[in-house]
CSV table of C-alpha atoms and ligand atoms in Angstrom, one decimal:
chain,number,residue,atom,x,y,z
A,1,MET,CA,-44.6,215.6,56.5
A,2,THR,CA,-41.3,217.0,57.7
A,3,SER,CA,-38.2,218.3,55.8
A,4,LEU,CA,-34.6,218.2,56.9
A,5,LEU,CA,-32.3,221.0,55.8
A,6,LEU,CA,-28.6,220.4,56.4
A,7,ASN,CA,-26.3,223.4,56.0
A,8,ALA,CA,-22.5,223.0,55.6
A,9,SER,CA,-21.7,226.6,54.7
A,10,PRO,CA,-19.6,228.5,57.3
A,11,HIS,CA,-21.3,231.8,56.2
A,12,GLY,CA,-24.5,230.9,58.0
A,13,ALA,CA,-27.3,233.4,57.2
A,14,SER,CA,-25.3,235.2,54.5
A,15,SER,CA,-24.5,231.9,52.7
A,16,ARG,CA,-26.0,232.0,49.2
A,17,THR,CA,-26.5,228.2,49.1
A,18,PHE,CA,-28.1,228.1,52.6
A,19,GLY,CA,-30.3,231.1,51.7
A,20,MET,CA,-31.3,229.5,48.4
A,21,ALA,CA,-32.2,226.2,50.2
A,22,GLN,CA,-34.3,228.0,52.9
A,23,THR,CA,-36.3,229.9,50.3
A,24,PHE,CA,-36.8,226.7,48.3
A,25,LEU,CA,-38.0,224.8,51.3
A,26,ASP,CA,-40.4,227.6,52.3
A,27,GLU,CA,-41.9,227.5,48.8
A,28,HIS,CA,-42.0,223.7,48.9
A,29,ALA,CA,-43.8,223.8,52.3
A,30,LYS,CA,-46.4,226.3,51.0
A,31,LEU,CA,-47.2,224.5,47.8
A,32,SER,CA,-47.0,220.9,49.0
A,33,GLY,CA,-48.6,221.4,52.4
A,34,ASP,CA,-45.5,219.9,54.1
A,35,GLY,CA,-45.3,220.7,57.8
A,36,GLU,CA,-42.2,221.3,59.8
A,37,ILE,CA,-38.7,222.2,58.5
A,38,ILE,CA,-35.9,221.0,60.7
A,39,VAL,CA,-32.7,222.9,60.1
A,40,ARG,CA,-29.4,221.4,61.2
A,41,ASP,CA,-26.5,223.9,60.7
A,42,LEU,CA,-23.5,221.6,60.6
A,43,ALA,CA,-21.1,224.5,60.2
A,44,THR,CA,-22.3,226.8,63.0
A,45,PHE,CA,-22.9,223.8,65.4
A,46,PRO,CA,-20.3,221.3,64.2
A,47,LEU,CA,-20.7,217.6,65.2
A,48,PRO,CA,-17.9,216.3,67.4
A,49,ALA,CA,-14.9,214.5,65.8
A,50,ILE,CA,-15.2,210.7,65.5
A,51,THR,CA,-14.0,209.2,68.8
A,52,SER,CA,-12.0,206.0,69.3
A,53,ASP,CA,-15.1,204.4,71.0
A,54,TYR,CA,-17.2,205.1,67.9
A,55,ALA,CA,-14.6,204.0,65.5
A,56,ALA,CA,-14.2,200.7,67.5
A,57,ALA,CA,-17.9,200.2,67.9
A,58,ILE,CA,-18.7,200.7,64.2
A,59,THR,CA,-16.2,197.9,63.3
A,60,SER,CA,-17.2,195.6,66.2
A,61,ARG,CA,-19.5,192.5,65.9
A,62,THR,CA,-20.7,193.2,69.4
A,63,PRO,CA,-20.8,197.0,69.7
A,64,ASP,CA,-21.8,198.9,72.8
A,65,PRO,CA,-24.9,200.8,71.7
A,66,ALA,CA,-24.0,203.6,74.1
A,67,HIS,CA,-21.3,204.6,71.6
A,68,PHE,CA,-23.9,205.0,68.8
A,69,ALA,CA,-26.0,207.6,70.7
A,70,LEU,CA,-25.2,210.6,68.4
A,71,SER,CA,-25.2,208.4,65.3
A,72,GLU,CA,-28.6,207.0,66.3
A,73,HIS,CA,-30.0,210.5,66.9
A,74,LEU,CA,-28.9,211.7,63.5
A,75,ILE,CA,-30.2,208.6,61.7
A,76,GLU,CA,-33.6,208.9,63.5
A,77,GLU,CA,-33.8,212.6,62.6
A,78,LEU,CA,-33.3,211.6,58.9
A,79,GLU,CA,-35.7,208.7,59.1
A,80,ALA,CA,-38.4,211.0,60.5
A,81,THR,CA,-38.3,213.3,57.5
A,82,SER,CA,-39.8,212.8,54.0
A,83,PHE,CA,-37.7,215.4,52.2
A,84,LEU,CA,-34.0,216.1,52.5
A,85,ALA,CA,-32.2,219.3,51.4
A,86,ILE,CA,-28.5,219.9,51.7
A,87,ALA,CA,-26.9,223.3,51.2
A,88,THR,CA,-23.2,222.9,50.7
A,89,PRO,CA,-20.2,224.8,49.4
A,90,MET,CA,-17.4,223.0,47.6
A,91,HIS,CA,-14.3,222.9,49.8
A,92,ASN,CA,-11.2,221.7,48.0
A,93,PHE,CA,-13.0,219.8,45.3
A,94,THR,CA,-15.4,218.0,47.7
A,95,VAL,CA,-17.8,218.3,50.7
A,96,PRO,CA,-16.8,220.5,53.7
A,97,ALA,CA,-15.4,218.6,56.7
A,98,SER,CA,-18.6,219.5,58.6
A,99,LEU,CA,-20.8,217.6,56.1
A,100,LYS,CA,-18.3,214.7,55.9
A,101,LEU,CA,-18.7,214.2,59.7
A,102,TRP,CA,-22.5,214.0,59.4
A,103,ILE,CA,-21.9,211.3,56.7
A,104,ASP,CA,-19.5,209.4,59.0
A,105,TYR,CA,-22.2,209.3,61.7
A,106,VAL,CA,-25.2,208.5,59.4
A,107,VAL,CA,-23.6,205.9,57.1
A,108,ARG,CA,-23.4,203.1,59.6
A,109,ILE,CA,-23.0,199.4,58.8
A,110,GLY,CA,-25.9,197.2,60.1
A,111,ARG,CA,-28.0,200.3,60.7
A,112,SER,CA,-28.3,202.5,57.6
A,113,PHE,CA,-26.7,200.1,55.2
A,114,ALA,CA,-26.1,196.3,55.0
A,115,SER,CA,-23.0,194.7,53.7
A,116,THR,CA,-24.0,191.9,51.3
A,117,PRO,CA,-22.0,189.7,48.9
A,118,GLN,CA,-23.2,192.0,46.2
A,119,GLY,CA,-22.0,195.1,48.0
A,120,LYS,CA,-23.5,197.7,50.3
A,121,VAL,CA,-27.3,198.0,50.3
A,122,GLY,CA,-29.2,201.0,51.8
A,123,LEU,CA,-31.6,200.3,54.6
A,124,LEU,CA,-33.3,203.8,54.8
A,125,LYS,CA,-36.3,204.6,52.7
A,126,ASP,CA,-35.8,206.7,49.6
A,127,ARG,CA,-37.2,210.2,49.6
A,128,PRO,CA,-36.9,213.2,47.2
A,129,SER,CA,-33.7,215.1,48.0
A,130,VAL,CA,-32.0,218.2,46.7
A,131,VAL,CA,-28.4,219.3,47.1
A,132,ILE,CA,-27.6,222.9,46.4
A,133,VAL,CA,-23.8,223.3,45.8
A,134,GLY,CA,-22.0,226.6,45.8
A,135,SER,CA,-18.5,226.9,44.4
A,136,GLY,CA,-16.1,229.8,43.9
A,137,GLY,CA,-15.0,228.5,40.5
A,138,PHE,CA,-16.3,226.1,37.9
A,139,HIS,CA,-16.1,222.3,38.1
A,140,THR,CA,-18.7,221.4,35.4
A,141,GLY,CA,-19.2,222.7,31.9
A,142,GLU,CA,-17.0,224.4,29.4
A,143,ASN,CA,-15.4,226.8,32.0
A,144,ALA,CA,-14.5,223.9,34.3
A,145,ARG,CA,-10.9,224.2,35.5
A,146,GLN,CA,-11.0,221.8,38.5
A,147,PRO,CA,-12.2,218.3,39.2
A,148,ASP,CA,-15.6,217.6,41.0
A,149,PHE,CA,-15.3,215.0,43.7
A,150,LEU,CA,-18.3,216.5,45.5
A,151,THR,CA,-21.3,215.5,43.4
A,152,PRO,CA,-20.3,211.9,42.7
A,153,TYR,CA,-19.1,211.4,46.2
A,154,LEU,CA,-22.3,212.8,47.9
A,155,ARG,CA,-24.5,210.9,45.4
A,156,HIS,CA,-22.7,207.7,46.2
A,157,ALA,CA,-22.8,208.2,50.0
A,158,LEU,CA,-26.5,209.0,50.0
A,159,GLY,CA,-27.2,206.1,47.6
A,160,CYS,CA,-25.3,203.8,50.0
A,161,ILE,CA,-28.0,204.3,52.7
A,162,GLY,CA,-30.9,204.1,50.3
A,163,ILE,CA,-31.4,207.7,49.2
A,164,HIS,CA,-31.3,207.6,45.4
A,165,ASP,CA,-33.8,210.3,44.4
A,166,VAL,CA,-31.3,213.1,44.6
A,167,THR,CA,-31.2,216.2,42.3
A,168,PHE,CA,-28.1,218.5,42.4
A,169,PHE,CA,-28.4,222.2,41.7
A,170,LEU,CA,-25.1,224.0,41.1
A,171,MET,CA,-24.2,227.6,41.6
A,172,GLN,CA,-20.7,227.9,40.1
A,173,GLY,CA,-18.4,230.9,39.8
A,174,LEU,CA,-19.6,232.6,43.0
A,175,VAL,CA,-16.3,234.4,43.4
A,176,ALA,CA,-15.9,235.2,39.7
A,177,GLY,CA,-17.4,238.7,40.1
A,178,SER,CA,-20.9,239.9,41.0
A,179,ASP,CA,-22.3,239.5,37.5
A,180,ALA,CA,-21.3,235.8,37.4
A,181,GLY,CA,-22.6,235.3,40.9
A,182,GLU,CA,-26.0,236.9,40.0
A,183,ARG,CA,-26.2,234.7,36.9
A,184,ALA,CA,-25.5,231.6,38.9
A,185,LEU,CA,-28.2,232.5,41.5
A,186,ALA,CA,-30.8,233.3,38.9
A,187,ALA,CA,-30.1,230.1,37.0
A,188,CYS,CA,-30.4,228.0,40.2
A,189,ARG,CA,-33.6,229.8,41.2
A,190,SER,CA,-35.3,228.9,37.9
A,191,ASP,CA,-34.0,225.3,38.0
A,192,LEU,CA,-35.4,225.0,41.5
A,193,ALA,CA,-38.7,226.5,40.5
A,194,ARG,CA,-39.0,223.9,37.6
A,195,TYR,CA,-38.2,221.1,40.1
A,196,LEU,CA,-40.8,222.4,42.5
A,197,GLY,CA,-43.4,222.6,39.7
A,198,ARG,CA,-42.6,218.9,38.9
A,199,CYS,CA,-42.8,217.9,42.6
A,200,VAL,CA,-46.2,219.5,43.1
A,201,GLY,CA,-47.5,218.2,39.7
A,202,GLU,CA,-46.6,214.6,40.8
A,203,ARG,CA,-48.6,214.8,44.1
B,1,LIG,C1,-11.7,226.1,52.7
B,1,LIG,C2,-12.3,226.5,51.3
B,1,LIG,C3,-12.1,225.7,50.2
B,1,LIG,C4,-12.7,226.0,49.0
B,1,LIG,N1,-12.4,225.2,48.0
B,1,LIG,C5,-13.0,225.5,46.8
B,1,LIG,C6,-12.8,224.6,45.7
B,1,LIG,O1,-12.1,223.6,45.7
B,1,LIG,N2,-13.4,224.9,44.5
B,1,LIG,C7,-14.2,226.1,44.3
B,1,LIG,O2,-14.7,226.3,43.3
B,1,LIG,N3,-14.4,226.9,45.4
B,1,LIG,C8,-13.8,226.6,46.6
B,1,LIG,N4,-14.1,227.4,47.7
B,1,LIG,C9,-15.0,228.6,47.5
B,1,LIG,C10,-16.4,228.2,48.0
B,1,LIG,O3,-16.9,227.1,47.4
B,1,LIG,C11,-17.4,229.4,47.6
B,1,LIG,O4,-17.0,230.5,48.2
B,1,LIG,C12,-18.8,229.0,47.9
B,1,LIG,O5,-19.6,229.7,46.9
B,1,LIG,C13,-19.3,229.5,49.2
B,1,LIG,O6,-20.7,229.3,49.2
B,1,LIG,P1,-21.5,229.8,50.4
B,1,LIG,O7,-21.6,231.3,50.3
B,1,LIG,O8,-22.8,229.1,50.4
B,1,LIG,O9,-20.8,229.4,51.7
B,1,LIG,C14,-13.5,227.2,48.9
B,1,LIG,C15,-13.8,227.9,50.0
B,1,LIG,C16,-13.2,227.6,51.3
B,1,LIG,C17,-13.6,228.4,52.5
Protein backbone atom coordinates (compact mmCIF):
# COMPACT_ATOMS: atom_id res chain seq x y z
CA MET A 1 0.00 0.00 0.00
CA THR A 2 1.21 3.47 -0.87
CA SER A 3 0.44 6.86 0.68
CA LEU A 4 0.46 10.20 -1.10
CA LEU A 5 1.44 13.33 0.84
CA LEU A 6 0.67 16.67 -0.75
CA ASN A 7 2.32 19.71 0.78
CA ALA A 8 1.05 23.24 0.06
CA SER A 9 3.10 25.15 2.64
CA PRO A 10 5.77 27.46 1.21
CA HIS A 11 7.86 26.88 4.37
CA GLY A 12 8.97 23.42 3.19
CA ALA A 13 10.87 21.46 5.85
CA SER A 14 10.20 24.10 8.53
CA SER A 15 6.43 24.07 7.95
CA ARG A 16 4.56 22.89 11.01
CA THR A 17 1.74 21.34 8.98
CA PHE A 18 4.13 19.53 6.60
CA GLY A 19 6.23 18.32 9.55
CA MET A 20 3.13 17.10 11.39
CA ALA A 21 1.93 15.23 8.29
CA GLN A 22 5.33 13.60 7.70
CA THR A 23 5.58 12.39 11.30
CA PHE A 24 2.02 11.08 11.14
CA LEU A 25 2.64 9.18 7.88
CA ASP A 26 5.86 7.64 9.25
CA GLU A 27 3.91 6.40 12.29
CA HIS A 28 1.06 5.24 10.06
CA ALA A 29 3.51 3.29 7.87
CA LYS A 30 5.14 1.66 10.91
CA LEU A 31 1.88 0.60 12.52
CA SER A 32 -0.13 -0.35 9.46
CA GLY A 33 2.65 -1.95 7.46
CA ASP A 34 2.00 0.43 4.56
CA GLY A 35 4.85 0.67 2.07
CA GLU A 36 5.95 3.69 0.11
CA ILE A 37 5.16 7.34 0.91
CA ILE A 38 5.12 9.55 -2.19
CA VAL A 39 5.67 13.22 -1.32
CA ARG A 40 4.52 15.88 -3.78
CA ASP A 41 5.62 19.32 -2.62
CA LEU A 42 3.26 21.61 -4.50
CA ALA A 43 4.77 24.76 -3.00
CA THR A 44 8.47 24.09 -3.67
CA PHE A 45 7.78 22.52 -7.07
CA PRO A 46 4.63 24.34 -8.24
CA LEU A 47 2.54 22.89 -11.04
CA PRO A 48 2.39 25.04 -14.19
CA ALA A 49 -0.53 27.43 -14.59
CA ILE A 50 -3.50 26.08 -16.53
CA THR A 51 -2.94 26.65 -20.26
CA SER A 52 -5.38 27.62 -22.96
CA ASP A 53 -4.97 24.13 -24.49
CA TYR A 54 -5.92 22.43 -21.20
CA ALA A 55 -8.83 24.80 -20.59
CA ALA A 56 -10.13 24.15 -24.11
CA ALA A 57 -9.61 20.37 -23.88
CA ILE A 58 -11.40 20.04 -20.54
CA THR A 59 -14.55 21.62 -21.98
CA SER A 60 -14.36 19.89 -25.39
CA ARG A 61 -16.42 16.84 -26.41
CA THR A 62 -13.48 15.63 -28.53
CA PRO A 63 -10.42 16.64 -26.50
CA ASP A 64 -6.87 16.01 -27.65
CA PRO A 65 -5.52 13.60 -24.98
CA ALA A 66 -2.05 15.15 -25.34
CA HIS A 67 -3.31 18.19 -23.44
CA PHE A 68 -4.22 15.98 -20.48
CA ALA A 69 -0.73 14.55 -19.96
CA LEU A 70 -0.01 16.30 -16.64
CA SER A 71 -3.59 15.91 -15.43
CA GLU A 72 -3.44 12.20 -16.26
CA HIS A 73 -0.12 11.79 -14.45
CA LEU A 74 -1.51 13.44 -11.27
CA ILE A 75 -4.74 11.42 -11.36
CA GLU A 76 -2.83 8.16 -11.88
CA GLU A 77 -0.52 9.07 -8.97
CA LEU A 78 -3.59 9.54 -6.78
CA GLU A 79 -5.25 6.34 -8.07
CA ALA A 80 -2.15 4.32 -7.21
CA THR A 81 -2.31 5.28 -3.53
CA SER A 82 -4.51 3.94 -0.78
CA PHE A 83 -4.05 6.78 1.74
CA LEU A 84 -4.03 10.52 1.06
CA ALA A 85 -2.57 13.18 3.37
CA ILE A 86 -2.67 16.90 2.62
CA ALA A 87 -0.66 19.45 4.60
CA THR A 88 -1.90 22.93 3.90
CA PRO A 89 -1.85 26.39 5.42
CA MET A 90 -4.89 28.65 5.13
CA HIS A 91 -4.14 31.46 2.66
CA ASN A 92 -6.72 34.23 2.61
CA PHE A 93 -9.49 32.07 4.06
CA THR A 94 -9.00 29.14 1.67
CA VAL A 95 -6.46 26.78 0.10
CA PRO A 96 -3.14 28.17 -1.22
CA ALA A 97 -2.92 28.70 -4.99
CA SER A 98 -0.49 25.76 -5.30
CA LEU A 99 -3.09 23.32 -3.96
CA LYS A 100 -5.87 24.90 -6.02
CA LEU A 101 -3.82 24.17 -9.17
CA TRP A 102 -3.51 20.49 -8.18
CA ILE A 103 -7.29 20.43 -7.77
CA ASP A 104 -7.74 22.03 -11.21
CA TYR A 105 -5.66 19.24 -12.81
CA VAL A 106 -7.18 16.35 -10.84
CA VAL A 107 -10.88 17.27 -10.81
CA ARG A 108 -11.56 16.53 -14.49
CA ILE A 109 -14.92 15.89 -16.12
CA GLY A 110 -15.25 12.43 -17.67
CA ARG A 111 -12.12 11.19 -15.90
CA SER A 112 -12.27 11.75 -12.14
CA PHE A 113 -15.95 12.74 -12.02
CA ALA A 114 -19.01 12.25 -14.21
CA SER A 115 -21.63 14.89 -14.85
CA THR A 116 -25.06 13.29 -14.35
CA PRO A 117 -28.61 14.67 -14.22
CA GLN A 118 -28.29 14.40 -10.44
CA GLY A 119 -25.03 16.34 -10.36
CA LYS A 120 -21.32 15.47 -10.30
CA VAL A 121 -20.44 11.91 -9.28
CA GLY A 122 -16.91 10.88 -8.26
CA LEU A 123 -15.18 8.18 -10.32
CA LEU A 124 -12.14 7.52 -8.10
CA LYS A 125 -12.25 5.00 -5.30
CA ASP A 126 -12.69 6.34 -1.80
CA ARG A 127 -9.76 5.99 0.60
CA PRO A 128 -8.99 7.25 4.12
CA SER A 129 -7.60 10.77 3.91
CA VAL A 130 -6.36 13.36 6.36
CA VAL A 131 -5.98 17.09 5.86
CA ILE A 132 -3.77 18.99 8.32
CA VAL A 133 -4.56 22.70 8.18
CA GLY A 134 -2.35 25.41 9.69
CA SER A 135 -3.63 28.95 10.17
CA GLY A 136 -2.18 32.08 11.69
CA GLY A 137 -5.49 33.01 13.30
CA PHE A 138 -8.68 31.21 14.30
CA HIS A 139 -11.50 30.30 11.89
CA THR A 140 -13.40 27.77 14.03
CA GLY A 141 -14.49 27.85 17.67
CA GLU A 142 -15.10 30.65 20.12
CA ASN A 143 -11.97 32.60 19.06
CA ALA A 144 -12.90 32.59 15.35
CA ARG A 145 -12.60 36.03 13.79
CA GLN A 146 -12.61 35.06 10.12
CA PRO A 147 -14.59 32.79 7.78
CA ASP A 148 -13.39 29.33 6.78
CA PHE A 149 -13.74 28.67 3.06
CA LEU A 150 -10.93 26.10 3.19
CA THR A 151 -12.43 23.06 4.92
CA PRO A 152 -15.86 23.09 3.19
CA TYR A 153 -14.26 23.79 -0.18
CA LEU A 154 -11.60 21.06 0.07
CA ARG A 155 -14.14 18.55 1.44
CA HIS A 156 -16.42 19.30 -1.51
CA ALA A 157 -13.65 19.17 -4.14
CA LEU A 158 -12.38 15.78 -2.85
CA GLY A 159 -15.94 14.47 -2.54
CA CYS A 160 -16.58 15.49 -6.14
CA ILE A 161 -13.98 12.94 -7.34
CA GLY A 162 -15.12 10.21 -4.91
CA ILE A 163 -12.93 10.83 -1.86
CA HIS A 164 -15.37 11.13 1.04
CA ASP A 165 -13.50 9.53 3.96
CA VAL A 166 -11.72 12.78 4.86
CA THR A 167 -10.78 13.91 8.39
CA PHE A 168 -9.55 17.45 9.02
CA PHE A 169 -7.05 18.33 11.76
CA LEU A 170 -6.75 22.03 12.52
CA MET A 171 -3.77 23.86 13.96
CA GLN A 172 -5.10 27.35 14.59
CA GLY A 173 -3.46 30.44 16.05
CA LEU A 174 0.03 29.57 14.80
CA VAL A 175 1.05 33.24 14.76
CA ALA A 176 -0.67 34.08 18.06
CA GLY A 177 2.52 33.62 20.12
CA SER A 178 4.65 30.59 20.87
CA ASP A 179 2.40 29.27 23.68
CA ALA A 180 -0.66 29.26 21.41
CA GLY A 181 1.41 27.60 18.67
CA GLU A 182 2.67 24.88 21.03
CA ARG A 183 -0.87 24.24 22.28
CA ALA A 184 -2.15 23.91 18.70
CA LEU A 185 0.63 21.46 17.83
CA ALA A 186 0.10 19.36 20.96
CA ALA A 187 -3.68 19.18 20.40
CA CYS A 188 -3.19 18.18 16.76
CA ARG A 189 -0.60 15.53 17.70
CA SER A 190 -2.99 13.89 20.14
CA ASP A 191 -5.95 14.07 17.71
CA LEU A 192 -3.77 12.37 15.07
CA ALA A 193 -2.64 9.72 17.56
CA ARG A 194 -6.30 8.92 18.32
CA TYR A 195 -7.09 8.76 14.60
CA LEU A 196 -4.12 6.43 14.04
CA GLY A 197 -5.28 4.20 16.88
CA ARG A 198 -8.70 3.92 15.23
CA CYS A 199 -7.15 3.18 11.78
CA VAL A 200 -4.99 0.40 13.14
CA GLY A 201 -7.86 -1.01 15.24
CA GLU A 202 -10.05 -1.25 12.12
CA ARG A 203 -7.52 -3.30 10.10
C1 LIG B 1 -0.38 34.65 1.68
C2 LIG B 1 -0.80 34.24 3.07
C3 LIG B 1 -2.13 34.34 3.42
C4 LIG B 1 -2.54 33.97 4.70
N1 LIG B 1 -3.86 34.03 5.00
C5 LIG B 1 -4.28 33.62 6.22
C6 LIG B 1 -5.67 33.63 6.54
O1 LIG B 1 -6.53 33.97 5.74
N2 LIG B 1 -6.02 33.22 7.77
C7 LIG B 1 -5.12 32.82 8.71
O2 LIG B 1 -5.51 32.48 9.81
N3 LIG B 1 -3.79 32.76 8.42
C8 LIG B 1 -3.35 33.17 7.20
N4 LIG B 1 -2.02 33.10 6.89
C9 LIG B 1 -1.07 32.54 7.89
C10 LIG B 1 -0.78 31.05 7.64
O3 LIG B 1 -1.97 30.31 7.51
C11 LIG B 1 0.01 30.50 8.81
O4 LIG B 1 1.23 31.17 8.89
C12 LIG B 1 0.19 29.02 8.74
O5 LIG B 1 0.28 28.56 10.03
C13 LIG B 1 1.42 28.58 8.09
O6 LIG B 1 1.53 27.18 8.24
P1 LIG B 1 2.84 26.45 7.76
O7 LIG B 1 3.92 26.77 8.75
O8 LIG B 1 2.54 25.03 7.71
O9 LIG B 1 3.14 26.99 6.38
C14 LIG B 1 -1.59 33.48 5.64
C15 LIG B 1 -0.24 33.36 5.26
C16 LIG B 1 0.15 33.73 3.99
C17 LIG B 1 1.60 33.56 3.61
